CSV table of C-alpha atoms and ligand atoms in Angstrom, one decimal:
chain,number,residue,atom,x,y,z
A,1,MET,CA,-0.1,0.0,0.1
A,2,LEU,CA,1.1,3.6,-0.8
A,3,ILE,CA,1.1,6.1,1.9
A,4,LYS,CA,1.8,9.6,2.2
A,5,ARG,CA,1.6,11.7,5.3
A,6,ALA,CA,-0.7,15.0,5.3
A,7,SER,CA,-0.3,17.7,7.6
A,8,TRP,CA,-2.6,18.8,10.4
A,9,ALA,CA,-1.4,22.4,10.1
A,10,LYS,CA,-2.3,22.5,6.3
A,11,LEU,CA,-5.7,20.8,6.8
A,12,ARG,CA,-6.5,23.6,9.5
A,13,GLY,CA,-5.3,26.4,7.1
A,14,GLU,CA,-2.6,27.4,9.5
A,15,ASP,CA,0.3,29.4,8.4
A,16,ILE,CA,3.0,27.0,7.1
A,17,PRO,CA,6.0,27.3,5.3
A,18,GLY,CA,5.5,27.8,1.5
A,19,SER,CA,7.3,24.4,0.8
A,20,GLU,CA,4.7,22.5,2.6
A,21,ILE,CA,1.7,23.9,0.6
A,22,THR,CA,0.5,21.6,-2.2
A,23,PRO,CA,-0.9,23.7,-5.1
A,24,GLU,CA,-4.0,22.1,-6.8
A,25,SER,CA,-2.1,22.0,-10.0
A,26,SER,CA,0.3,19.3,-8.3
A,27,TYR,CA,-2.8,17.3,-7.6
A,28,LEU,CA,-3.7,17.4,-11.3
A,29,SER,CA,-0.3,16.3,-12.3
A,30,ARG,CA,-0.5,13.2,-10.0
A,31,ARG,CA,-2.9,11.8,-12.7
A,32,ARG,CA,0.5,10.5,-14.1
A,33,PHE,CA,1.5,9.6,-10.7
A,34,ILE,CA,-1.9,7.5,-10.1
A,35,SER,CA,-1.3,5.4,-13.4
A,36,SER,CA,2.4,4.7,-12.9
A,37,ALA,CA,1.7,3.7,-9.1
A,38,VAL,CA,-0.9,1.2,-10.7
A,39,VAL,CA,1.7,-0.1,-13.1
A,40,LEU,CA,4.2,-0.4,-10.5
A,41,GLY,CA,1.9,-2.4,-8.1
A,42,THR,CA,2.6,-2.5,-4.6
A,43,GLY,CA,6.3,-1.1,-4.6
A,44,SER,CA,7.1,0.9,-1.4
A,45,LEU,CA,6.8,4.3,-3.2
A,46,LEU,CA,6.5,6.3,0.1
A,47,GLY,CA,5.7,9.9,-0.8
A,48,THR,CA,2.8,9.0,-3.2
A,49,PRO,CA,-0.8,8.8,-2.1
A,50,VAL,CA,-2.4,5.4,-1.4
A,51,SER,CA,-4.0,4.6,-4.8
A,52,ALA,CA,-4.7,1.0,-4.4
A,53,GLY,CA,-7.5,0.0,-6.7
A,54,LEU,CA,-7.3,3.0,-9.1
A,55,GLN,CA,-7.3,2.0,-12.9
A,56,PRO,CA,-5.0,3.6,-15.1
A,57,ASP,CA,-7.5,6.0,-16.7
A,58,ASP,CA,-8.9,7.0,-13.3
A,59,GLU,CA,-8.4,11.0,-13.1
A,60,LEU,CA,-9.1,13.1,-10.1
A,61,THR,CA,-12.7,14.6,-10.2
A,62,PRO,CA,-12.4,18.4,-10.1
A,63,GLU,CA,-12.5,20.0,-6.5
A,64,SER,CA,-15.5,22.0,-7.6
A,65,ILE,CA,-17.6,18.9,-8.5
A,66,VAL,CA,-16.4,17.2,-5.2
A,67,THR,CA,-17.7,20.3,-3.1
A,68,GLY,CA,-20.6,21.3,-5.2
A,69,TYR,CA,-22.3,18.1,-6.2
A,70,ASN,CA,-23.3,16.5,-2.9
A,71,ASN,CA,-25.7,14.2,-1.0
A,72,PHE,CA,-26.3,15.5,2.4
A,73,TYR,CA,-30.0,15.4,3.2
A,74,GLU,CA,-29.7,17.4,6.4
A,75,PHE,CA,-29.2,20.3,4.2
A,76,GLY,CA,-31.8,19.5,1.4
A,77,THR,CA,-32.3,16.7,-1.1
A,78,GLY,CA,-31.0,18.5,-4.1
A,79,LYS,CA,-27.4,18.0,-5.2
A,80,THR,CA,-26.5,21.6,-5.0
A,81,ASP,CA,-28.5,22.0,-1.5
A,82,PRO,CA,-25.5,21.1,0.7
A,83,ALA,CA,-23.1,23.5,-0.8
A,84,GLU,CA,-25.6,26.3,-0.5
A,85,ASN,CA,-26.8,25.5,3.0
A,86,ALA,CA,-24.1,24.1,4.9
A,87,HIS,CA,-21.6,26.8,5.4
A,88,THR,CA,-23.2,28.1,8.4
A,89,LEU,CA,-22.9,24.9,10.2
A,90,THR,CA,-21.0,25.2,13.5
A,91,THR,CA,-18.2,22.7,13.7
A,92,ASN,CA,-16.1,24.1,16.4
A,93,PRO,CA,-16.7,23.0,19.3
A,94,TRP,CA,-17.4,19.5,18.3
A,95,SER,CA,-17.9,16.6,20.6
A,96,VAL,CA,-18.3,13.0,20.2
A,97,LYS,CA,-20.3,10.6,22.5
A,98,VAL,CA,-18.8,7.2,22.6
A,99,SER,CA,-20.8,4.3,24.1
A,100,GLY,CA,-21.3,0.6,24.1
A,101,GLU,CA,-18.8,-2.3,24.3
A,102,ALA,CA,-15.6,-0.4,25.0
A,103,LYS,CA,-13.5,0.4,28.1
A,104,ARG,CA,-13.3,4.2,27.4
A,105,THR,CA,-16.8,5.6,26.8
A,106,GLY,CA,-18.2,9.1,27.5
A,107,GLU,CA,-18.2,12.5,25.8
A,108,PHE,CA,-14.8,13.3,24.0
A,109,ALA,CA,-13.7,16.8,22.3
A,110,TYR,CA,-13.1,16.1,18.7
A,111,GLU,CA,-9.5,17.6,19.2
A,112,ASP,CA,-8.7,15.2,21.8
A,113,LEU,CA,-9.8,12.3,19.4
A,114,ILE,CA,-7.5,13.3,16.5
A,115,LYS,CA,-4.5,14.5,18.6
A,116,GLY,CA,-1.6,12.2,17.8
A,117,ILE,CA,-3.1,10.5,14.7
A,118,THR,CA,-1.3,11.4,11.6
A,119,PRO,CA,-3.6,12.2,8.7
A,120,GLU,CA,-2.9,10.2,5.6
A,121,GLU,CA,-3.6,11.1,1.9
A,122,ARG,CA,-5.8,8.5,0.2
A,123,VAL,CA,-7.0,8.8,-3.3
A,124,TYR,CA,-10.1,6.7,-3.7
A,125,ARG,CA,-12.6,5.9,-6.2
A,126,PHE,CA,-16.1,6.9,-4.7
A,127,ARG,CA,-19.3,5.3,-6.1
A,128,CYS,CA,-22.8,6.3,-5.2
A,129,VAL,CA,-25.7,3.9,-5.2
A,130,GLU,CA,-27.3,6.3,-7.7
A,131,ALA,CA,-24.8,5.1,-10.4
A,132,TRP,CA,-22.5,8.1,-10.5
A,133,SER,CA,-18.9,8.2,-9.3
A,134,MET,CA,-15.9,10.2,-8.7
A,135,VAL,CA,-12.3,9.9,-7.8
A,136,VAL,CA,-11.3,11.9,-4.7
A,137,PRO,CA,-8.0,13.0,-2.9
A,138,TRP,CA,-9.2,12.6,0.7
A,139,GLN,CA,-7.0,13.2,3.7
A,140,GLY,CA,-8.0,10.9,6.5
A,141,LEU,CA,-7.2,9.0,9.8
A,142,PRO,CA,-7.0,5.3,9.7
A,143,LEU,CA,-10.4,4.2,11.3
A,144,LYS,CA,-8.7,1.6,13.2
A,145,ALA,CA,-6.4,4.0,15.1
A,146,VAL,CA,-9.3,6.2,15.7
A,147,LEU,CA,-11.5,3.4,17.3
A,148,GLU,CA,-8.7,1.7,19.0
A,149,GLN,CA,-8.6,4.6,21.4
A,150,PHE,CA,-11.8,3.5,23.0
A,151,GLU,CA,-10.5,0.0,23.7
A,152,PRO,CA,-13.5,-1.9,22.3
A,153,THR,CA,-14.0,-5.2,24.3
A,154,THR,CA,-14.4,-8.7,22.5
A,155,LYS,CA,-18.1,-8.2,22.5
A,156,ALA,CA,-17.9,-5.5,20.0
A,157,LYS,CA,-18.9,-7.1,16.7
A,158,TYR,CA,-20.1,-3.8,15.0
A,159,VAL,CA,-19.7,-0.2,15.2
A,160,GLU,CA,-22.4,2.3,14.8
A,161,PHE,CA,-22.0,6.0,13.8
A,162,LYS,CA,-24.7,8.9,14.0
A,163,THR,CA,-24.7,12.3,12.4
A,164,LEU,CA,-25.4,15.6,14.2
A,165,VAL,CA,-28.9,16.4,14.8
A,166,ARG,CA,-29.4,20.3,14.8
A,167,PRO,CA,-32.5,21.6,12.9
A,168,SER,CA,-31.5,25.2,13.7
A,169,GLU,CA,-28.5,24.7,11.2
A,170,MET,CA,-29.7,21.8,9.2
A,171,PRO,CA,-32.7,23.0,7.2
A,172,GLY,CA,-33.4,19.4,5.9
A,173,GLN,CA,-34.1,18.4,9.4
A,174,LYS,CA,-36.8,21.0,10.0
A,175,GLY,CA,-39.7,19.8,7.8
A,176,PHE,CA,-42.3,17.3,8.7
A,177,PHE,CA,-42.2,16.0,5.3
A,178,SER,CA,-38.8,14.4,5.5
A,179,ALA,CA,-39.0,10.6,5.2
A,180,ILE,CA,-35.7,10.2,7.3
A,181,ASP,CA,-36.0,9.6,11.1
A,182,TRP,CA,-33.0,11.8,12.2
A,183,PRO,CA,-30.1,11.3,13.0
A,184,TYR,CA,-28.7,9.6,9.8
A,185,VAL,CA,-27.0,6.4,11.3
A,186,GLU,CA,-24.7,4.0,9.8
A,187,GLY,CA,-22.6,1.1,10.8
A,188,LEU,CA,-19.6,-1.3,9.8
A,189,ARG,CA,-18.7,-4.8,10.9
A,190,MET,CA,-15.6,-4.3,13.2
A,191,ASP,CA,-13.3,-6.0,10.8
A,192,GLU,CA,-14.7,-3.7,8.0
A,193,ALA,CA,-13.8,-0.9,10.3
A,194,TYR,CA,-10.5,-1.9,11.1
A,195,HIS,CA,-9.5,-2.7,7.5
A,196,PRO,CA,-6.7,-0.5,6.4
A,197,LEU,CA,-8.8,1.0,3.7
A,198,SER,CA,-11.3,2.4,6.2
A,199,ILE,CA,-10.7,6.0,7.1
A,200,MET,CA,-12.2,8.8,9.0
A,201,VAL,CA,-11.9,11.7,6.5
A,202,VAL,CA,-10.7,15.0,7.9
A,203,GLY,CA,-9.8,16.8,4.6
A,204,LEU,CA,-10.2,17.0,1.0
A,205,TYR,CA,-7.8,18.3,-1.8
A,206,GLY,CA,-5.4,18.9,1.1
A,207,LYS,CA,-7.7,21.4,2.9
A,208,GLY,CA,-9.9,21.1,5.6
A,209,LEU,CA,-13.0,19.1,5.0
A,210,PRO,CA,-15.9,21.6,3.7
A,211,ASN,CA,-19.3,21.4,5.8
A,212,GLN,CA,-21.1,20.0,2.7
A,213,ASN,CA,-18.7,16.9,2.6
A,214,GLY,CA,-19.3,16.2,6.2
A,215,ALA,CA,-17.0,18.4,8.4
A,216,PRO,CA,-15.3,17.8,10.9
A,217,TRP,CA,-15.1,14.2,10.1
A,218,ARG,CA,-16.9,11.4,8.1
A,219,LEU,CA,-16.4,8.0,7.3
A,220,MET,CA,-15.0,6.5,4.0
A,221,SER,CA,-14.7,2.8,3.1
A,222,PRO,CA,-14.2,3.0,-0.6
A,223,TRP,CA,-15.5,-0.4,-1.6
A,224,LYS,CA,-19.0,0.5,-0.3
A,225,TYR,CA,-21.7,2.5,-1.9
A,226,GLY,CA,-21.4,6.1,-0.8
A,227,PHE,CA,-24.5,6.0,1.6
A,228,LYS,CA,-22.3,4.3,4.1
A,229,ALA,CA,-19.8,7.2,4.3
A,230,ILE,CA,-21.8,9.1,7.0
A,231,LYS,CA,-21.0,12.6,7.6
A,232,SER,CA,-20.4,15.0,10.4
A,233,ILE,CA,-20.3,12.1,13.0
A,234,VAL,CA,-21.2,13.0,16.7
A,235,SER,CA,-21.7,9.4,18.1
A,236,ILE,CA,-19.8,6.1,17.9
A,237,ARG,CA,-21.4,3.1,19.6
A,238,PHE,CA,-19.8,-0.4,19.7
A,239,THR,CA,-22.5,-3.2,19.6
A,240,GLN,CA,-22.9,-7.0,19.6
A,241,ARG,CA,-25.7,-6.9,17.2
A,242,GLN,CA,-25.8,-5.5,13.7
A,243,PRO,CA,-27.1,-2.0,13.7
A,244,ARG,CA,-29.8,-0.6,11.4
A,245,ASN,CA,-28.6,2.0,8.9
A,246,THR,CA,-30.8,5.1,7.6
A,247,TRP,CA,-31.2,3.8,3.9
A,248,ASN,CA,-32.0,0.4,5.0
A,249,ILE,CA,-34.6,1.5,7.3
A,250,LEU,CA,-36.2,3.7,4.5
A,251,ALA,CA,-36.2,1.0,1.9
A,252,PRO,CA,-34.9,-2.4,3.1
A,253,ASP,CA,-35.5,-4.1,-0.2
A,254,GLU,CA,-33.2,-1.5,-2.0
A,255,TYR,CA,-30.5,-0.8,0.4
A,256,GLY,CA,-28.9,-3.3,2.6
A,257,PHE,CA,-26.4,-3.2,5.7
A,258,TYR,CA,-23.3,-4.3,3.6
A,259,ALA,CA,-23.8,-2.1,0.6
A,260,ASN,CA,-20.7,-3.4,-1.0
A,261,VAL,CA,-20.4,-2.1,-4.6
A,262,ASN,CA,-21.5,-5.1,-6.7
A,263,PRO,CA,-22.2,-4.8,-10.5
A,264,GLN,CA,-24.0,-8.0,-10.5
A,265,VAL,CA,-26.7,-7.1,-8.0
A,266,SER,CA,-29.0,-4.5,-9.5
A,267,HIS,CA,-31.0,-2.0,-7.5
A,268,PRO,CA,-34.4,-3.0,-8.1
A,269,ARG,CA,-35.1,0.1,-10.1
A,270,TRP,CA,-31.8,0.4,-11.9
A,271,SER,CA,-28.7,-1.6,-13.0
A,272,GLN,CA,-25.4,-1.3,-11.1
A,273,ALA,CA,-23.4,-2.6,-13.9
A,274,THR,CA,-22.1,0.7,-15.0
A,275,GLU,CA,-21.5,4.2,-13.6
A,276,ARG,CA,-21.3,7.8,-14.8
A,277,ARG,CA,-18.0,9.1,-13.8
A,278,LEU,CA,-18.2,12.9,-13.1
A,279,PRO,CA,-18.0,15.2,-14.9
A,280,SER,CA,-20.7,13.6,-16.9
A,281,SER,CA,-23.1,15.2,-19.5
A,282,LEU,CA,-25.8,14.1,-21.9
A,283,PHE,CA,-23.3,14.3,-24.8
A,284,ALA,CA,-20.2,13.0,-22.9
A,285,PRO,CA,-21.9,10.6,-20.4
A,286,ASN,CA,-18.3,9.2,-19.3
A,287,ARG,CA,-20.0,5.8,-18.6
A,288,ARG,CA,-17.7,3.0,-17.6
A,289,PRO,CA,-18.2,-0.5,-16.2
A,290,THR,CA,-18.7,-0.7,-12.3
A,291,LEU,CA,-16.1,-3.1,-10.7
A,292,PRO,CA,-16.7,-5.6,-8.0
A,293,PHE,CA,-16.0,-3.9,-4.6
A,294,ASN,CA,-15.5,-0.8,-6.5
A,295,GLY,CA,-12.3,-2.1,-7.8
A,296,TYR,CA,-11.0,-2.9,-4.3
A,297,ALA,CA,-11.6,-6.6,-4.5
A,298,ASP,CA,-8.0,-7.7,-4.0
A,299,GLU,CA,-8.0,-5.8,-0.7
A,300,VAL,CA,-11.3,-6.7,0.7
A,301,ALA,CA,-13.0,-9.7,-1.0
A,302,GLN,CA,-11.7,-12.1,1.8
A,303,LEU,CA,-13.8,-10.2,4.4
A,304,TYR,CA,-16.8,-11.7,2.7
A,305,LYS,CA,-15.6,-15.2,2.1
A,306,GLY,CA,-18.4,-17.7,2.0
A,307,MET,CA,-21.2,-15.1,2.2
A,308,ASP,CA,-24.0,-14.8,-0.6
A,309,LEU,CA,-23.5,-11.4,-1.7
A,310,ALA,CA,-26.7,-11.2,-3.3
A,311,LYS,CA,-28.4,-12.0,0.0
A,312,TYR,CA,-26.1,-9.8,2.1
A,313,TYR,CA,-26.4,-6.8,-0.4
B,1,LIG,N1,-25.3,12.5,7.5
B,1,LIG,C1,-25.3,12.1,6.2
B,1,LIG,N2,-24.2,11.5,5.6
B,1,LIG,C2,-24.4,11.0,4.2
B,1,LIG,C3,-25.5,11.5,3.4
B,1,LIG,C4,-26.5,12.1,4.2
B,1,LIG,O1,-27.5,12.4,3.5
B,1,LIG,N3,-26.4,12.4,5.4
B,1,LIG,N4,-25.5,11.0,2.1
B,1,LIG,C5,-24.8,9.7,1.9
B,1,LIG,C6,-24.5,9.6,0.4
B,1,LIG,S1,-25.9,8.9,-0.3
B,1,LIG,C7,-23.5,9.9,-0.2
B,1,LIG,S2,-23.2,9.5,-2.0
B,1,LIG,C8,-22.2,10.4,0.2
B,1,LIG,C9,-21.9,11.8,-0.6
B,1,LIG,O2,-20.8,12.4,-0.1
B,1,LIG,P1,-20.2,13.5,-0.8
B,1,LIG,O3,-21.2,14.7,-0.9
B,1,LIG,O4,-19.0,14.1,0.1
B,1,LIG,O5,-19.8,13.3,-2.4
B,1,LIG,O6,-22.6,10.9,1.6
B,1,LIG,C10,-23.2,9.9,2.4
B,1,LIG,N5,-23.4,10.2,3.8
B,2,LIG,MO1,-25.1,8.0,-2.4
């Protein structure tokens, strides 16, 4: 696996020496980097981003699309609603409640939970269940390092996450008409959460994470559909039993708990065999085949050995 350290100072936008600043143009020139990393396979290319699973023609999705075309129903159901409405969300102070099958539980300040963990840069393919996709340079903390701080017990088989509920700042939580019973909730099996590809995202394109993308921190397990990547997390609970998750509660026949990207298991209303890689338009749809586990099968398929993936969708 290819790992590059990111810098907390940079993600916080603090004053740092010019030499540490990575201009956007250098992200663009990494297109070449990405393909050569894939060609070289798993060499120890320290200093390049983690790019396992990327295909030679995967190009970074422009920052304006990653931060302007979002799903974050707390701010509205339209793709541009989050970018329009989320900038006023208060993310400092931010506290996180930890509960369940762990030795260290209680209320923690966000800064105390990220202290001492070095952010890493991960360039991941990102596939929404709605059949569009992106390639995103995230900065994140290995999820395992975040969760181990709480010393989960052997009873912890799953971990559940919840998003903030604050209707005064989240207009999508105000109406009576919302089908979602807030908070947005998601979960992972512990071995999925501890997998090295799973990260808690704290930055995007080398900057602090924009509110519309889930500030101050959000989940990312790149082999799963985007709805697993829960945003603006305020609660972490370790459990023995599989938790329910928001989209599964809304439409259990359409969205499962596992939500592993799978071109062979169609959504009841559309095929998952292909995806529209953004930017995509009517005349340049940029459609490409969807890969099993979103292209990360070599890394994660063994987590599901012996499971019927059509049943555990
Ligand atoms: N709290 C919360 N998290 C969420 C969502 C949401 O509506 N609320 N949408 C999910 C869906 S469906 C997707 S595709 C991704 C979108 O992430 P992005 O806007 O950063 O691309 O966030 C996921 N996390
Ligand atoms: Mo999604």
